[in-house]
Structures are given as structure tokens and as C-alpha cells.
mmCIF file of C-alpha atoms in Angstrom:
data_model
loop_
_atom_site.group_PDB
_atom_site.id
_atom_site.type_symbol
_atom_site.label_atom_id
_atom_site.label_comp_id
_atom_site.label_asym_id
_atom_site.label_seq_id
_atom_site.Cartn_x
_atom_site.Cartn_y
_atom_site.Cartn_z
ATOM 1 C CA MET R 1065 107.419 52.351 114.757
ATOM 2 C CA SER R 1066 104.218 51.693 112.025
ATOM 3 C CA LEU R 1067 103.294 53.949 109.229
ATOM 4 C CA PRO R 1068 100.240 55.100 109.169
ATOM 5 C CA PRO R 1069 97.544 53.416 106.489
ATOM 6 C CA PRO R 1070 96.766 55.432 103.152
ATOM 7 C CA SER R 1071 94.031 57.396 102.255
ATOM 8 C CA LEU R 1072 91.160 57.743 100.092
ATOM 9 C CA ALA R 1073 91.381 61.584 100.583
ATOM 10 C CA THR R 1074 94.948 61.618 99.414
ATOM 11 C CA THR R 1075 94.576 59.195 96.377
ATOM 12 C CA ARG R 1076 94.412 61.396 92.961
ATOM 13 C CA ARG R 1077 94.222 58.133 90.732
ATOM 14 C CA LEU R 1078 92.284 55.712 91.721
ATOM 15 C CA VAL R 1079 91.792 51.790 90.380
ATOM 16 C CA VAL R 1080 88.676 50.013 91.691
ATOM 17 C CA LYS R 1081 88.030 47.079 90.938
ATOM 18 C CA ILE R 1082 84.921 45.040 91.239
ATOM 19 C CA GLY R 1083 84.344 41.156 91.539
ATOM 20 C CA SER R 1084 81.494 38.958 89.632
ATOM 21 C CA ALA R 1085 80.079 37.993 93.097
ATOM 22 C CA LEU R 1086 79.394 42.330 93.925
ATOM 23 C CA VAL R 1087 78.035 42.936 90.428
ATOM 24 C CA VAL R 1088 75.483 39.882 89.726
ATOM 25 C CA ASP R 1089 72.659 38.723 91.679
ATOM 26 C CA PRO R 1090 73.228 35.502 92.078
ATOM 27 C CA GLU R 1091 70.014 34.193 92.070
ATOM 28 C CA THR R 1092 68.285 36.315 89.203
ATOM 29 C CA ALA R 1093 71.961 36.441 87.177
ATOM 30 C CA ALA R 1094 70.903 40.462 86.662
ATOM 31 C CA PRO R 1095 72.784 43.236 87.168
ATOM 32 C CA ARG R 1096 72.580 44.138 90.907
ATOM 33 C CA GLU R 1097 71.533 47.908 90.367
ATOM 34 C CA ALA R 1098 71.050 48.778 93.667
ATOM 35 C CA TRP R 1099 74.081 48.508 94.220
ATOM 36 C CA ILE R 1100 75.700 49.805 91.102
ATOM 37 C CA SER R 1101 74.177 53.010 91.092
ATOM 38 C CA SER R 1102 75.531 52.844 94.921
ATOM 39 C CA VAL R 1103 79.272 52.486 93.070
ATOM 40 C CA ALA R 1104 78.109 54.595 90.812
ATOM 41 C CA ALA R 1105 77.708 57.417 93.601
ATOM 42 C CA ASP R 1106 80.635 56.798 95.099
ATOM 43 C CA VAL R 1107 82.478 57.569 91.525
ATOM 44 C CA ALA R 1108 80.831 60.932 91.799
ATOM 45 C CA MET R 1109 81.356 62.156 95.093
ATOM 46 C CA LEU R 1110 85.418 61.295 93.879
ATOM 47 C CA ARG R 1111 85.151 62.604 90.264
ATOM 48 C CA ALA R 1112 83.457 65.653 91.789
ATOM 49 C CA ARG R 1113 86.626 66.319 93.866
ATOM 50 C CA GLY R 1114 89.416 66.290 91.132
ATOM 51 C CA VAL R 1115 89.968 62.374 91.826
ATOM 52 C CA GLU R 1116 90.551 60.121 88.292
ATOM 53 C CA VAL R 1117 88.701 56.940 88.823
ATOM 54 C CA VAL R 1118 89.064 53.370 86.974
ATOM 55 C CA LEU R 1119 86.846 50.641 87.455
ATOM 56 C CA VAL R 1120 87.811 47.357 87.170
ATOM 57 C CA SER R 1121 84.771 44.976 86.776
ATOM 58 C CA SER R 1122 84.309 41.705 86.314
ATOM 59 C CA GLY R 1123 80.463 39.739 86.009
ATOM 60 C CA ALA R 1124 80.244 39.004 81.715
ATOM 61 C CA ILE R 1125 80.397 36.055 81.924
ATOM 62 C CA ALA R 1126 78.200 35.396 85.461
ATOM 63 C CA LEU R 1127 75.625 37.631 83.530
ATOM 64 C CA ALA R 1128 75.329 35.692 80.675
ATOM 65 C CA ARG R 1129 75.636 31.499 82.370
ATOM 66 C CA ARG R 1130 72.189 31.208 82.644
ATOM 67 C CA SER R 1131 69.906 33.330 79.332
ATOM 68 C CA LEU R 1132 72.158 30.733 77.397
ATOM 69 C CA GLY R 1133 71.881 27.554 79.330
ATOM 70 C CA LEU R 1134 75.199 27.732 80.124
ATOM 71 C CA VAL R 1135 74.949 26.841 84.200
ATOM 72 C CA LYS R 1136 77.200 24.145 85.145
ATOM 73 C CA ARG R 1137 80.030 24.765 87.078
ATOM 74 C CA LYS R 1138 83.013 24.269 84.738
ATOM 75 C CA LEU R 1139 82.660 25.730 81.510
ATOM 76 C CA ARG R 1140 84.867 24.707 78.520
ATOM 77 C CA LEU R 1141 87.401 27.707 77.052
ATOM 78 C CA GLU R 1142 84.859 27.946 74.017
ATOM 79 C CA GLU R 1143 81.783 28.702 76.505
ATOM 80 C CA LYS R 1144 83.051 31.188 78.231
ATOM 81 C CA GLN R 1145 84.140 33.065 75.404
ATOM 82 C CA ALA R 1146 80.631 33.182 73.962
ATOM 83 C CA ALA R 1147 78.865 33.689 77.107
ATOM 84 C CA ALA R 1148 81.342 36.316 77.292
ATOM 85 C CA ALA R 1149 80.555 38.293 74.103
ATOM 86 C CA VAL R 1150 76.890 38.268 75.316
ATOM 87 C CA GLY R 1151 77.482 39.800 79.191
ATOM 88 C CA GLN R 1152 79.566 41.821 77.810
ATOM 89 C CA ILE R 1153 77.121 44.259 76.429
ATOM 90 C CA ARG R 1154 74.849 43.614 79.398
ATOM 91 C CA LEU R 1155 77.700 44.573 82.169
ATOM 92 C CA ALA R 1156 78.734 47.858 79.678
ATOM 93 C CA GLY R 1157 75.423 48.722 79.541
ATOM 94 C CA ALA R 1158 74.646 48.404 83.413
ATOM 95 C CA TRP R 1159 77.617 50.648 84.491
ATOM 96 C CA GLN R 1160 76.681 52.983 81.842
ATOM 97 C CA THR R 1161 73.036 53.606 82.884
ATOM 98 C CA ALA R 1162 74.735 53.918 86.255
ATOM 99 C CA LEU R 1163 77.115 56.519 85.705
ATOM 100 C CA SER R 1164 75.185 58.369 83.570
ATOM 101 C CA GLN R 1165 72.551 59.255 86.251
ATOM 102 C CA HIS R 1166 75.454 61.146 87.918
ATOM 103 C CA GLY R 1167 76.505 63.176 84.476
ATOM 104 C CA LEU R 1168 79.751 60.669 84.202
ATOM 105 C CA THR R 1169 80.481 59.667 80.876
ATOM 106 C CA ALA R 1170 81.614 56.113 81.331
ATOM 107 C CA ALA R 1171 84.187 54.178 78.595
ATOM 108 C CA GLN R 1172 84.547 50.315 78.066
ATOM 109 C CA LEU R 1173 88.538 49.010 77.645
ATOM 110 C CA LEU R 1174 88.844 44.829 77.085
ATOM 111 C CA LEU R 1175 91.911 43.803 78.074
ATOM 112 C CA THR R 1176 94.436 40.980 77.463
ATOM 113 C CA LEU R 1177 97.215 40.252 79.205
ATOM 114 C CA GLU R 1178 99.576 40.841 76.013
ATOM 115 C CA ASP R 1179 98.083 44.350 76.463
ATOM 116 C CA SER R 1180 100.098 45.020 79.273
ATOM 117 C CA GLU R 1181 103.128 42.965 77.533
ATOM 118 C CA ASP R 1182 103.825 44.015 74.771
ATOM 119 C CA ARG R 1183 105.394 47.421 74.907
ATOM 120 C CA ARG R 1184 103.908 49.109 72.146
ATOM 121 C CA ARG R 1185 100.334 47.756 72.741
ATOM 122 C CA TYR R 1186 101.030 48.937 76.268
ATOM 123 C CA LEU R 1187 101.522 52.071 75.821
ATOM 124 C CA ASN R 1188 98.793 52.623 73.293
ATOM 125 C CA ALA R 1189 96.143 50.952 75.911
ATOM 126 C CA ARG R 1190 97.999 53.624 78.546
ATOM 127 C CA ALA R 1191 97.893 56.422 76.228
ATOM 128 C CA THR R 1192 94.152 55.219 75.053
ATOM 129 C CA LEU R 1193 93.663 55.623 79.123
ATOM 130 C CA GLY R 1194 94.651 58.945 80.213
ATOM 131 C CA THR R 1195 93.100 60.575 77.325
ATOM 132 C CA LEU R 1196 90.090 59.511 78.868
ATOM 133 C CA LEU R 1197 90.958 60.573 81.746
ATOM 134 C CA ASP R 1198 91.773 63.442 80.376
ATOM 135 C CA LEU R 1199 88.527 63.849 79.208
ATOM 136 C CA GLY R 1200 86.407 63.573 82.442
ATOM 137 C CA CYS R 1201 85.294 59.374 81.202
ATOM 138 C CA VAL R 1202 85.353 56.598 83.616
ATOM 139 C CA PRO R 1203 87.149 54.062 82.531
ATOM 140 C CA VAL R 1204 85.344 50.167 83.116
ATOM 141 C CA ILE R 1205 87.909 47.608 82.140
ATOM 142 C CA ASN R 1206 87.051 43.711 81.708
ATOM 143 C CA GLU R 1207 89.726 41.191 80.535
ATOM 144 C CA ASN R 1208 88.650 40.781 76.357
ATOM 145 C CA ASP R 1209 87.733 37.146 77.590
ATOM 146 C CA THR R 1210 85.880 36.826 74.012
ATOM 147 C CA VAL R 1211 89.592 36.436 71.587
ATOM 148 C CA ALA R 1212 91.929 35.601 75.170
ATOM 149 C CA THR R 1213 92.923 32.057 75.204
ATOM 150 C CA ALA R 1214 93.825 30.318 78.452
ATOM 151 C CA GLU R 1215 98.062 31.156 77.696
ATOM 152 C CA ILE R 1216 97.249 34.655 77.275
ATOM 153 C CA ARG R 1217 94.393 35.264 79.901
ATOM 154 C CA PHE R 1218 94.929 37.324 82.884
ATOM 155 C CA GLY R 1219 92.576 34.861 84.232
ATOM 156 C CA ASP R 1220 91.399 36.813 87.034
ATOM 157 C CA ASN R 1221 90.851 40.235 87.564
ATOM 158 C CA ASP R 1222 92.530 41.134 90.284
ATOM 159 C CA ARG R 1223 95.987 41.136 89.066
ATOM 160 C CA LEU R 1224 94.275 42.337 85.854
ATOM 161 C CA ALA R 1225 93.591 45.977 87.838
ATOM 162 C CA ALA R 1226 97.153 46.071 89.439
ATOM 163 C CA ARG R 1227 98.367 45.965 85.768
ATOM 164 C CA VAL R 1228 96.399 48.750 85.326
ATOM 165 C CA ALA R 1229 97.109 50.385 88.544
ATOM 166 C CA GLU R 1230 100.918 50.005 87.425
ATOM 167 C CA MET R 1231 100.503 51.290 83.799
ATOM 168 C CA ILE R 1232 98.524 54.469 84.361
ATOM 169 C CA HIS R 1233 100.774 55.456 87.935
ATOM 170 C CA ALA R 1234 97.659 55.072 89.909
ATOM 171 C CA ASP R 1235 98.134 56.673 93.524
ATOM 172 C CA ALA R 1236 95.461 53.635 94.833
ATOM 173 C CA LEU R 1237 94.125 49.918 94.043
ATOM 174 C CA VAL R 1238 90.462 48.680 95.860
ATOM 175 C CA LEU R 1239 89.632 45.361 95.647
ATOM 176 C CA LEU R 1240 85.992 45.446 96.995
ATOM 177 C CA SER R 1241 85.207 41.887 98.142
ATOM 178 C CA ASP R 1242 83.272 39.908 100.653
ATOM 179 C CA ILE R 1243 86.002 40.437 103.493
ATOM 180 C CA ASP R 1244 86.891 43.527 105.058
ATOM 181 C CA GLY R 1245 90.521 42.865 104.421
ATOM 182 C CA LEU R 1246 93.528 40.298 105.270
ATOM 183 C CA TYR R 1247 93.710 38.026 108.212
ATOM 184 C CA THR R 1248 96.670 35.924 109.670
ATOM 185 C CA ALA R 1249 94.257 32.399 108.704
ATOM 186 C CA ASP R 1250 90.475 32.301 107.443
ATOM 187 C CA PRO R 1251 88.796 33.939 109.351
ATOM 188 C CA ARG R 1252 85.732 31.917 108.482
ATOM 189 C CA ARG R 1253 87.299 28.672 109.510
ATOM 190 C CA ASP R 1254 89.732 29.641 112.609
ATOM 191 C CA PRO R 1255 88.439 31.642 115.749
ATOM 192 C CA GLU R 1256 91.976 33.096 116.259
ATOM 193 C CA ALA R 1257 92.534 35.149 113.015
ATOM 194 C CA VAL R 1258 93.939 38.090 113.634
ATOM 195 C CA HIS R 1259 93.191 40.535 110.983
ATOM 196 C CA LEU R 1260 96.070 43.093 108.877
ATOM 197 C CA PRO R 1261 95.209 46.272 108.759
ATOM 198 C CA VAL R 1262 98.562 47.400 107.577
ATOM 199 C CA ILE R 1263 100.860 44.905 105.905
ATOM 200 C CA GLU R 1264 104.041 47.120 104.852
ATOM 201 C CA ARG R 1265 105.772 45.280 103.026
ATOM 202 C CA MET R 1266 105.389 41.681 101.062
ATOM 203 C CA THR R 1267 106.991 38.607 102.060
ATOM 204 C CA ASP R 1268 107.079 35.436 102.000
ATOM 205 C CA SER R 1269 105.553 34.969 105.688
ATOM 206 C CA ILE R 1270 102.301 37.113 104.262
ATOM 207 C CA MET R 1271 102.067 35.384 101.138
ATOM 208 C CA ALA R 1272 101.285 32.456 102.806
ATOM 209 C CA MET R 1273 98.181 33.885 104.644
ATOM 210 C CA GLY R 1274 96.710 33.247 100.708
ATOM 211 C CA GLY R 1275 94.130 30.386 100.347
ATOM 212 C CA GLU R 1276 92.137 28.555 97.825
ATOM 213 C CA PRO R 1277 90.103 30.781 95.241
ATOM 214 C CA PRO R 1278 86.738 30.062 96.943
ATOM 215 C CA PRO R 1279 83.506 28.208 94.846
ATOM 216 C CA GLY R 1280 81.201 30.040 92.017
ATOM 217 C CA TYR R 1281 81.694 31.975 89.699
ATOM 218 C CA SER R 1282 84.790 34.238 91.130
ATOM 219 C CA SER R 1283 88.258 32.997 89.678
ATOM 220 C CA GLY R 1284 90.047 34.670 92.398
ATOM 221 C CA GLY R 1285 90.394 34.196 96.005
ATOM 222 C CA MET R 1286 93.548 35.986 98.475
ATOM 223 C CA ARG R 1287 95.575 34.893 96.750
ATOM 224 C CA THR R 1288 95.052 36.618 93.426
ATOM 225 C CA LYS R 1289 94.732 39.367 96.208
ATOM 226 C CA LEU R 1290 97.850 39.282 97.590
ATOM 227 C CA ILE R 1291 99.771 38.474 93.953
ATOM 228 C CA ALA R 1292 97.790 41.629 92.847
ATOM 229 C CA ALA R 1293 99.399 43.780 96.245
ATOM 230 C CA LYS R 1294 102.807 42.194 94.995
ATOM 231 C CA ILE R 1295 101.936 43.916 91.490
ATOM 232 C CA ALA R 1296 100.743 46.879 92.814
ATOM 233 C CA THR R 1297 102.930 47.635 95.637
ATOM 234 C CA GLY R 1298 105.918 47.081 93.523
ATOM 235 C CA ALA R 1299 105.346 49.459 90.998
ATOM 236 C CA GLY R 1300 104.539 52.994 93.775
ATOM 237 C CA CYS R 1301 100.574 51.950 94.030
ATOM 238 C CA ALA R 1302 99.187 51.460 97.530
ATOM 239 C CA MET R 1303 96.303 49.040 97.365
ATOM 240 C CA ALA R 1304 93.431 48.510 100.177
ATOM 241 C CA ILE R 1305 91.715 44.574 100.428
ATOM 242 C CA ALA R 1306 88.228 46.280 101.313
ATOM 243 C CA LEU R 1307 84.724 45.175 102.089
ATOM 244 C CA GLY R 1308 82.254 45.732 98.553
ATOM 245 C CA THR R 1309 78.906 44.007 100.006
ATOM 246 C CA ARG R 1310 77.655 46.786 102.151
ATOM 247 C CA PRO R 1311 76.558 49.530 99.753
ATOM 248 C CA HIS R 1312 78.701 52.856 99.134
ATOM 249 C CA PRO R 1313 81.621 50.387 99.525
ATOM 250 C CA LEU R 1314 83.873 53.565 98.406
ATOM 251 C CA GLN R 1315 82.058 56.001 100.875
ATOM 252 C CA ALA R 1316 82.630 53.868 103.901
ATOM 253 C CA LEU R 1317 85.880 52.846 102.962
ATOM 254 C CA GLU R 1318 86.688 57.217 103.234
ATOM 255 C CA GLU R 1319 85.397 57.140 106.041
ATOM 256 C CA GLY R 1320 87.371 54.560 108.027
ATOM 257 C CA ALA R 1321 85.676 51.089 107.600
ATOM 258 C CA ARG R 1322 88.000 48.217 108.566
ATOM 259 C CA CYS R 1323 90.467 47.072 105.706
ATOM 260 C CA SER R 1324 93.375 46.309 104.940
ATOM 261 C CA TRP R 1325 95.909 48.309 102.964
ATOM 262 C CA PHE R 1326 99.130 47.533 101.935
ATOM 263 C CA LEU R 1327 101.969 50.373 101.647
ATOM 264 C CA PRO R 1328 103.821 51.100 98.396
ATOM 265 C CA ALA R 1329 107.051 49.821 98.437
ATOM 266 C CA PRO R 1330 109.619 52.548 98.848
ATOM 267 C CA GLU R 1331 111.358 52.057 95.765
ATOM 268 C CA GLY R 1332 108.165 51.430 93.716
ATOM 269 C CA ARG R 1333 108.276 54.781 91.723
ATOM 270 C CA THR R 1334 112.050 54.427 91.096
ATOM 271 C CA ALA R 1335 112.808 51.392 89.291
ATOM 272 C CA ARG R 1336 111.301 52.342 86.283
ATOM 273 C CA LYS R 1337 113.021 55.501 86.650
ATOM 274 C CA GLN R 1338 116.034 53.221 87.151
ATOM 275 C CA TRP R 1339 115.068 51.158 84.222
ATOM 276 C CA ILE R 1340 115.148 53.181 81.738
ATOM 277 C CA ALA R 1341 118.095 54.939 83.379
ATOM 278 C CA GLY R 1342 120.107 51.878 83.199
ATOM 279 C CA SER R 1343 118.968 48.860 81.442
ATOM 280 C CA LEU R 1344 117.421 50.384 77.735
ATOM 281 C CA ALA R 1345 120.459 51.088 75.282
ATOM 282 C CA PRO R 1346 119.134 54.062 73.445
ATOM 283 C CA LEU R 1347 118.331 53.900 69.637
ATOM 284 C CA GLY R 1348 118.233 57.084 68.625
ATOM 285 C CA VAL R 1349 118.956 60.807 69.938
ATOM 286 C CA LEU R 1350 117.413 64.278 69.975
ATOM 287 C CA ARG R 1351 118.629 67.349 70.604
ATOM 288 C CA VAL R 1352 117.076 69.996 72.064
ATOM 289 C CA ASP R 1353 117.597 73.848 72.752
ATOM 290 C CA ALA R 1354 118.922 75.748 75.837
ATOM 291 C CA GLY R 1355 114.987 76.144 76.803
ATOM 292 C CA ALA R 1356 113.916 72.041 76.431
ATOM 293 C CA ALA R 1357 117.121 71.535 78.616
ATOM 294 C CA ARG R 1358 116.077 73.464 81.197
ATOM 295 C CA ALA R 1359 112.205 72.578 81.289
ATOM 296 C CA LEU R 1360 113.320 68.862 81.751
ATOM 297 C CA ARG R 1361 115.209 69.911 84.635
ATOM 298 C CA ASP R 1362 112.301 71.399 85.631
ATOM 299 C CA GLY R 1363 110.044 68.412 86.187
ATOM 300 C CA ARG R 1364 108.799 68.677 82.582
ATOM 301 C CA SER R 1365 108.202 66.811 79.823
ATOM 302 C CA LEU R 1366 109.870 66.929 76.132
ATOM 303 C CA LEU R 1367 107.664 68.903 73.700
ATOM 304 C CA PRO R 1368 108.603 69.466 69.935
ATOM 305 C CA ALA R 1369 109.399 72.556 69.685
ATOM 306 C CA GLY R 1370 112.120 72.762 71.848
ATOM 307 C CA VAL R 1371 113.981 69.843 69.879
ATOM 308 C CA ARG R 1372 116.682 70.474 66.998
ATOM 309 C CA ALA R 1373 117.943 67.408 65.678
ATOM 310 C CA VAL R 1374 116.587 63.647 65.876
ATOM 311 C CA GLU R 1375 119.021 61.346 65.579
ATOM 312 C CA GLY R 1376 118.715 57.424 64.437
ATOM 313 C CA GLU R 1377 116.535 55.037 63.646
ATOM 314 C CA PHE R 1378 113.552 53.906 66.287
ATOM 315 C CA GLY R 1379 109.986 53.232 66.538
ATOM 316 C CA ARG R 1380 107.206 54.590 69.186
ATOM 317 C CA GLY R 1381 108.034 53.590 72.934
ATOM 318 C CA ASP R 1382 111.680 52.761 72.042
ATOM 319 C CA PRO R 1383 114.267 54.358 74.528
ATOM 320 C CA VAL R 1384 116.103 57.514 73.419
ATOM 321 C CA ALA R 1385 119.203 60.032 74.280
ATOM 322 C CA VAL R 1386 118.561 63.304 75.135
ATOM 323 C CA ARG R 1387 121.372 65.646 74.783
ATOM 324 C CA ASP R 1388 121.972 69.482 74.370
ATOM 325 C CA GLU R 1389 123.310 71.139 72.100
ATOM 326 C CA ALA R 1390 126.848 70.895 73.035
ATOM 327 C CA GLY R 1391 126.734 67.035 72.855
ATOM 328 C CA ALA R 1392 126.019 66.461 76.996
ATOM 329 C CA GLU R 1393 123.999 63.803 77.882
ATOM 330 C CA LEU R 1394 120.670 65.563 79.911
ATOM 331 C CA ALA R 1395 118.257 62.610 79.682
ATOM 332 C CA ARG R 1396 116.870 59.242 78.240
ATOM 333 C CA GLY R 1397 113.189 58.346 77.614
ATOM 334 C CA LEU R 1398 110.745 56.798 75.866
ATOM 335 C CA SER R 1399 110.226 58.883 72.777
ATOM 336 C CA ALA R 1400 106.438 58.827 72.176
ATOM 337 C CA TYR R 1401 106.808 58.849 67.761
ATOM 338 C CA ASP R 1402 108.632 57.022 65.538
ATOM 339 C CA ALA R 1403 111.642 58.485 64.724
ATOM 340 C CA GLU R 1404 110.483 59.509 61.030
ATOM 341 C CA ALA R 1405 107.289 61.505 62.582
ATOM 342 C CA ALA R 1406 109.746 62.325 65.073
ATOM 343 C CA ARG R 1407 111.830 64.491 62.424
ATOM 344 C CA ALA R 1408 108.542 65.545 61.488
ATOM 345 C CA ILE R 1409 107.421 67.564 63.893
ATOM 346 C CA ALA R 1410 110.839 68.395 65.371
ATOM 347 C CA GLY R 1411 110.656 72.409 66.447
ATOM 348 C CA ARG R 1412 106.961 72.661 65.613
ATOM 349 C CA ARG R 1413 104.306 73.725 68.151
ATOM 350 C CA SER R 1414 102.457 70.579 69.584
ATOM 351 C CA GLU R 1415 99.265 71.846 68.864
ATOM 352 C CA GLU R 1416 100.944 71.742 64.788
ATOM 353 C CA ILE R 1417 101.320 67.822 64.982
ATOM 354 C CA GLU R 1418 97.785 66.853 63.860
ATOM 355 C CA THR R 1419 98.676 69.170 60.444
ATOM 356 C CA ILE R 1420 102.366 67.472 60.086
ATOM 357 C CA LEU R 1421 101.579 63.901 60.448
ATOM 358 C CA GLY R 1422 97.536 63.704 59.242
ATOM 359 C CA TRP R 1423 96.991 62.297 62.904
ATOM 360 C CA ARG R 1424 96.723 63.990 66.705
ATOM 361 C CA GLY R 1425 99.765 61.739 68.673
ATOM 362 C CA ARG R 1426 100.898 63.135 72.173
ATOM 363 C CA ASP R 1427 101.580 66.438 72.800
ATOM 364 C CA GLU R 1428 105.337 65.633 74.051
ATOM 365 C CA LEU R 1429 107.760 64.148 72.508
ATOM 366 C CA ILE R 1430 108.980 62.545 76.062
ATOM 367 C CA HIS R 1431 106.276 62.456 78.484
ATOM 368 C CA ARG R 1432 107.781 63.340 82.441
ATOM 369 C CA ASP R 1433 106.606 59.666 83.424
ATOM 370 C CA ASP R 1434 108.829 58.447 80.328
ATOM 371 C CA LEU R 1435 111.786 60.129 81.390
ATOM 372 C CA VAL R 1436 114.941 60.422 83.792
ATOM 373 C CA LEU R 1437 117.237 63.014 84.305
ATOM 374 C CA LEU R 1438 121.025 61.804 84.303
#
């Protein structure tokens, strides 16, 4: 029995990836303002019912190529970096203008692969994104092409979007494309190609359906979308490949437009928890009182107020054990503060953190997303 596809109606946190070909008019090399405005209207519709939305938008290099005289097909790395520096201002401005028309605040983040691989930079990026979403902003993310080298860059925003979805524990990732989903073969070349509305598992046969990247400005293609699907679904996030060339593409998707949904792996949400619980050696111990122990068992985060003692030396993002006053290990998690800061705020209320440390970090010593009960 096949499973029903996911739906935007049940999504609370959404990442939307938008490629250069959708954002930039190939004739004028200018932003496609009407289309961008329609996407902003869709985002406003989703935000009105409480959905948190993150946009991963390409287009910086494409917006600057012509004005810089970089019109040849293949650019050197330093030419791409220069074009990105010019075009990113135009790209961010286009999104800011469109979103502000609906009373929404756009925020720009530029990421490199290392930001998702280095633990502390990962935590910093995740904390920034979480705060922006809490403040009601719409983050607009692009790869930081101005500094990324060939060795460290994502290479396409499909994979970047999947990493972002993984980072913020998104419910769904939507890749807007020039095609309405995955087919058994390239439908432009094979009239017998069959559309696949739901893909339950990322198998070798599914991966084999990816083709070569298309020509032009885009660095993606179906192959990179399937790699993104593997990343996202492996983290417990559903993913859709949907047609983005029409106006209001997210509204169309919500109203049942044809697409391909990739179902989240059943073990996706627990894989990271298993990693925290079993694969990391704790570098310190947080001893908590009975009230904090009860809160943890109820699925809540660990607040500084419930911590009675801090043992060991550890950095922000390092694994620590959580023990009760009798010494029994209750949980393991990733600390939001280093040992020195944790000792300073232990037993204090979250609203006192800024006064004590001189800066304001997270309200929690360990967020529930980074904590596993034993």
C-alpha cells in the first residue's frame, strides 16, 4: 500500500529553493520582478497561518554577468566571485522589495560548505536562522560565492537548500524547477517517460534517473536534486520537486499541482539523536535538580535554572551528560555554552544570562532538539 504524499497544509517549517533561471530574465539579465512578487505573496499566505519559511535563492552571478561584460559561457572562479559580489546586492534587493510589500522583513545569509560541516559554525548558523524565524523574518540564503573556493563550495543551491533544511529541522523542502517532478527518463527526450508522484525511498534505481545538468546559468539538474533529496529525506524532511515557472508556484503546489514528493526516511528524525546518544563521548557533566529532571522527561529543554553543578571542560556544541543529584545519567546532549559560561549561569534564570555574561545567548543550556533521554 503506497503512502499518501506530504502536503504544505501540514508543514510548519518550510525551505524553498529557487534557481537562477526562475529569478533572472535571460533576455534582460534583470530580476523577474512580477514572478518574484508572486512568490512573495505565496510566502505571505504561508506566514499568515504560522508557517516559517526560508528561501534559498540563486541568481547573484546571473544578475551581474552582463553589466560586468562576463557574457561568455564559462567563467573563471575569480570572475564568478566578482559577479557574485555585484549581483548579490541586486538579488537581496529584489527579495527585500517583494517581501516588504506584504509587510515581511527579509534577512540575508550567505553560507559556505564549511558552515555546515564545522560544528561551531553550524551551531552559529542554526542559531541565527532560528532567531530570525522567531522574530518573524524571512531568511533569504545563497551560497557565499564571493569567498567560497572550488574545493569548499556547495556547487549548487539544491544541496545547499537540503543542508539548510537539515540544519533547521524543516518539515518540508520544495525545489522549484522547470519541470514538475521526477520522471523515469527525461520526458523531453523519451515520450514513454512516466511521472513519479511519490518516491518512498531513495534507492539506487531512483538515483540512476538523474541526468546531466542543463546548459546555461544553472549549475543544477535532476542529479543534484536527487542528491538533495537523499540529504533531506535522510534527515527526516519531506522534499518536493515542483514546477516553478508559473506565477504563485507555492499556492499551486498547495492546491494540488502535479509534483514529485520524496517521503522522509522513517529513521531520519532519530538518526541524529542516536548519534548524540551513542556516538559521542561526553566531555562534561551537568547535574540537575528534581524539577529539571521532570522537565526533561516531559520533553522540554534544559534551562540554566535547573542546573546545580557543571563538571569538566567543554566548548559550545560539545557533548555533555546530564545527571540527577544522585548521579544517575538522565540524558546526553550538545551544550549551547562552553563550560566557563555554563558555570556562570548555572542555577540562574534565563533572563539573567545577558547581565551575567555580558552577551545574550540561547535561553537553554541544552535545547530539546540537541538532547536525548537515556
